C-alpha positions as a printed NumPy array, in Angstrom:
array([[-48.229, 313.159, 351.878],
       [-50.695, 313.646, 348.605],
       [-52.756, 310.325, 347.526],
       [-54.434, 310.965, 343.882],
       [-57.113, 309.679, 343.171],
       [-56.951, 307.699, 339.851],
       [-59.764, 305.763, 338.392],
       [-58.002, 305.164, 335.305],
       [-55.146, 303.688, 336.678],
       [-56.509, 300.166, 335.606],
       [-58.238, 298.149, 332.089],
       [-59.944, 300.879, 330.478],
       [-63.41 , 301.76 , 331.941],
       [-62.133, 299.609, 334.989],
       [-64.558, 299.937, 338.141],
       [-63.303, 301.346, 341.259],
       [-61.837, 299.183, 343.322],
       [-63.587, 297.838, 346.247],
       [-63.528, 299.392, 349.511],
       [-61.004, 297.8  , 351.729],
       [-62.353, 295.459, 354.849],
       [-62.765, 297.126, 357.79 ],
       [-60.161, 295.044, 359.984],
       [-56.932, 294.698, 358.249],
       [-54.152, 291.763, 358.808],
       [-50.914, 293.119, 359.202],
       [-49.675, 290.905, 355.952],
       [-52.707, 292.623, 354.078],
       [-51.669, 296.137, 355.112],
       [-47.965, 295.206, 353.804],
       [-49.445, 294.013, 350.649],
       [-51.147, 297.638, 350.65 ],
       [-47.892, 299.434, 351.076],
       [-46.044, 297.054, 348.212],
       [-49.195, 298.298, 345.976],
       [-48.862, 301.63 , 346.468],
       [-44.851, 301.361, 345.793],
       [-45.922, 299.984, 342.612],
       [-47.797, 302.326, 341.506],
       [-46.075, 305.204, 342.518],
       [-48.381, 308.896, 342.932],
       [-47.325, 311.628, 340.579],
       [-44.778, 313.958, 342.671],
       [-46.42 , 317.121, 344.513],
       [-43.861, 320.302, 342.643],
       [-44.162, 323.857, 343.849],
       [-42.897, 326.249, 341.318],
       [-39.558, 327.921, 342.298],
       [-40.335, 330.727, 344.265],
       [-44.025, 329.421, 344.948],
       [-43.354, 327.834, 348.31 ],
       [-42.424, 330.84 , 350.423],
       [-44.989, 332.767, 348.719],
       [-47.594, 330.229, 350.169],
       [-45.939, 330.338, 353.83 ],
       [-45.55 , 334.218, 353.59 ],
       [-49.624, 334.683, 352.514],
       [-49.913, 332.212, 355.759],
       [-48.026, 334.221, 358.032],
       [-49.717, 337.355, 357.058],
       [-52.895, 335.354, 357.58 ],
       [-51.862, 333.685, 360.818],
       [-50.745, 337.372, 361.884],
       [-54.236, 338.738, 362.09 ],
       [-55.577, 336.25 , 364.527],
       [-56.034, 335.18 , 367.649],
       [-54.285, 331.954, 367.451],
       [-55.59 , 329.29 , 370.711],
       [-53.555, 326.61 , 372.277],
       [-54.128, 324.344, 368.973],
       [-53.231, 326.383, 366.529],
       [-49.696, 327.184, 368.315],
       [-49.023, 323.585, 368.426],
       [-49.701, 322.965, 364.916],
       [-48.371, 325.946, 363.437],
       [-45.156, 325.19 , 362.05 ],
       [-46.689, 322.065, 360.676],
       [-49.516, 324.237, 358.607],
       [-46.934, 326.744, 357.578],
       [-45.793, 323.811, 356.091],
       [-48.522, 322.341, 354.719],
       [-49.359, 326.052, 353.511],
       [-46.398, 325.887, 351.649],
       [-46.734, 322.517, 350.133],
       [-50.303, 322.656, 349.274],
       [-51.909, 325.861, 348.712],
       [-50.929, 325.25 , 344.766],
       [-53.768, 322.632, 344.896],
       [-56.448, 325.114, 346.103],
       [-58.467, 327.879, 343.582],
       [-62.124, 329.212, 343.641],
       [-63.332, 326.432, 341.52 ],
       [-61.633, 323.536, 344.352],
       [-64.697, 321.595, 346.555],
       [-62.552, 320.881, 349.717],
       [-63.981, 318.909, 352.528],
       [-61.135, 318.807, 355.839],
       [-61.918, 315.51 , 358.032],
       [-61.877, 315.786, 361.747],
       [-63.369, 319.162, 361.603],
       [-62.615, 322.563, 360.878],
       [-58.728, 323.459, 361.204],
       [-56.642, 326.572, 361.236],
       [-55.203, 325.903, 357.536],
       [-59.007, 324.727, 356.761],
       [-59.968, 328.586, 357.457],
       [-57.019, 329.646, 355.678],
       [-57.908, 327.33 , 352.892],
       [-61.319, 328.931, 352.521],
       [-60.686, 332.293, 353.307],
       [-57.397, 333.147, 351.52 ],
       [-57.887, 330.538, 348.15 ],
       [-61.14 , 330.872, 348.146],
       [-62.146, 327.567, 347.727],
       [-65.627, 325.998, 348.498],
       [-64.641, 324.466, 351.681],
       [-66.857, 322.085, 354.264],
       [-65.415, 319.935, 357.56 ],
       [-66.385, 316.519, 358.606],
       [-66.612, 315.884, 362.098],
       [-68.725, 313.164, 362.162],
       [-67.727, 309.72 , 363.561],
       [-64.296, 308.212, 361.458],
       [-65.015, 304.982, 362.23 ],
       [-67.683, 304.74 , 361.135],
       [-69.152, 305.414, 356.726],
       [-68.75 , 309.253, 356.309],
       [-72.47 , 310.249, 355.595],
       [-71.494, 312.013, 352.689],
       [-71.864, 311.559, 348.654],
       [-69.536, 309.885, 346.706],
       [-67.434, 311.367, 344.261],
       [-67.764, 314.896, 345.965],
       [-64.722, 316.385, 346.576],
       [-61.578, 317.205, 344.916],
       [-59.61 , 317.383, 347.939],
       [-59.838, 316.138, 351.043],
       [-57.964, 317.614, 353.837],
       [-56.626, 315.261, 356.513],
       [-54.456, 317.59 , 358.975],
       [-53.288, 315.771, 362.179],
       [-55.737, 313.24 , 361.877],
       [-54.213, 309.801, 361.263],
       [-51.984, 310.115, 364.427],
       [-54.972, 309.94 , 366.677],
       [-57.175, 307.738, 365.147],
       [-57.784, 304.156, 366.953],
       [-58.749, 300.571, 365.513],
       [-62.102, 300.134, 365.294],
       [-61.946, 296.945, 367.102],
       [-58.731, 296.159, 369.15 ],
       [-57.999, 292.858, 368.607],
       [-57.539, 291.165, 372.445],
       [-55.324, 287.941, 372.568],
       [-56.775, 285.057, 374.908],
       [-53.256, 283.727, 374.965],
       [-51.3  , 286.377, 376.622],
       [-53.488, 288.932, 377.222],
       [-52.083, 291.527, 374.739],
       [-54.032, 294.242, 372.597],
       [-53.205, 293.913, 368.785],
       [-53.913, 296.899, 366.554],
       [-54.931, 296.331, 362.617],
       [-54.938, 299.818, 361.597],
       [-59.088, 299.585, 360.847],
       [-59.488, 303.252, 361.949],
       [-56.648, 304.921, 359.635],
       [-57.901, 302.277, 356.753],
       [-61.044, 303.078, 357.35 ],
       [-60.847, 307.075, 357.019],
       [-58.45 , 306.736, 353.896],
       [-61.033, 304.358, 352.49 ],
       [-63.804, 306.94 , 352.763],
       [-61.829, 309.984, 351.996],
       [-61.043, 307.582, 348.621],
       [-64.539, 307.084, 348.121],
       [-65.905, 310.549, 348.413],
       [-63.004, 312.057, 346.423],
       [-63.841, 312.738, 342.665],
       [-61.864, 310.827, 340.077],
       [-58.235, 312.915, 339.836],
       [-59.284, 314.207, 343.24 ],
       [-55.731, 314.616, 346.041],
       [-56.317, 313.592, 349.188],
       [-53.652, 316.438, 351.352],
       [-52.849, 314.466, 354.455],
       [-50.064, 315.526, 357.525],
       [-49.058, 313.681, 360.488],
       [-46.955, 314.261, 363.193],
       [-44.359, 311.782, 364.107],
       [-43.16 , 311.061, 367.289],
       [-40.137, 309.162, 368.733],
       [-39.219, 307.588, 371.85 ],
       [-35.926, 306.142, 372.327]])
């Protein structure tokens, strides 16, 4: 998934727009999705060609290392990503990865060169970092694991409703410390239970 961020997308010399609230309604978070469809992000295009030579620099990179109980998990899933993404990456790129320091993070820095930082401070909480400081922001695996920030507990019948506060609130941040035109790289695992 690539989010871009856009700060001209509105009136000329338009301000930001306001972070979201923490605790989202379900209706508000559809409105957010029927937004987004709306304005549609520009497509993510790897040259002919340009894809495997992304996955093949990973795999000679991956190839050199030690790779723990993580990293096999995720593999496939950074090959991937290496694949998709790396085009976004050069010497001059300020990267900072959220949720700490990942395998393709290292292979970020190490192989692209870029200036490259992680974040693993609290995500539910405001990222203690500058605005506008970034022009990508790396969120591998993240979303999948992140909870509300406060479950909402119904009196009624006892049940545990979820709002989505803890993935609004780390795309909300990641929005807010990306520069303007900055991508925001995010992958997620999807699982299925029939």
């Amino acid at each position: 998934t690539l989010m871009n961020r856009d700060d001209n997308a509105g009136a000329k010399g338009a301000a930001s727009p306001p972070s979201p609230p923490l605790a989202l309604a379900f209706p508000t978070l559809m409105e957010c999705y029927a937004e987004a469809r709306r304005r549609p992000m520009p497509p993510l295009t790897v040259e002919a060609g340009q894809y495997k030579k992304n996955v093949e620099l990973f795999e000679a990179y991956a190839a050199n290392r030690d790779l723990g109980t993580y990293e096999q998990v995720h593999y496939e899933r950074f090959k991937i990503s290496s694949g998709m993404f790396s085009g976004c990456f050069d010497n001059d790129t300020s990267v900072l990865e959220v949720g700490g320091q990942s395998f393709f993070g290292e292979f970020v820095r190490d192989v692209h060169s870029s200036s490259y930082q992680s974040w693993d401070g609290p995500l539910g909480e405001a990222f203690e970092l500058d605005e506008a400081a970034f022009d990508r922001v790396l969120c591998l695996e993240v979303l999948s694991e992140l909870r509300d920030v406060t479950p909402i507990h119904s009196e009624s019948n006892g049940r545990t409703y979820f709002d989505y506060s803890g993935v609004m609130r780390v795309l909300s941040e990641s929005y807010r410390i990306l520069k303007p035109g900055g991508l925001l790289l995010i992958s997620a695992c999807l699982l299925y239970t029939s």
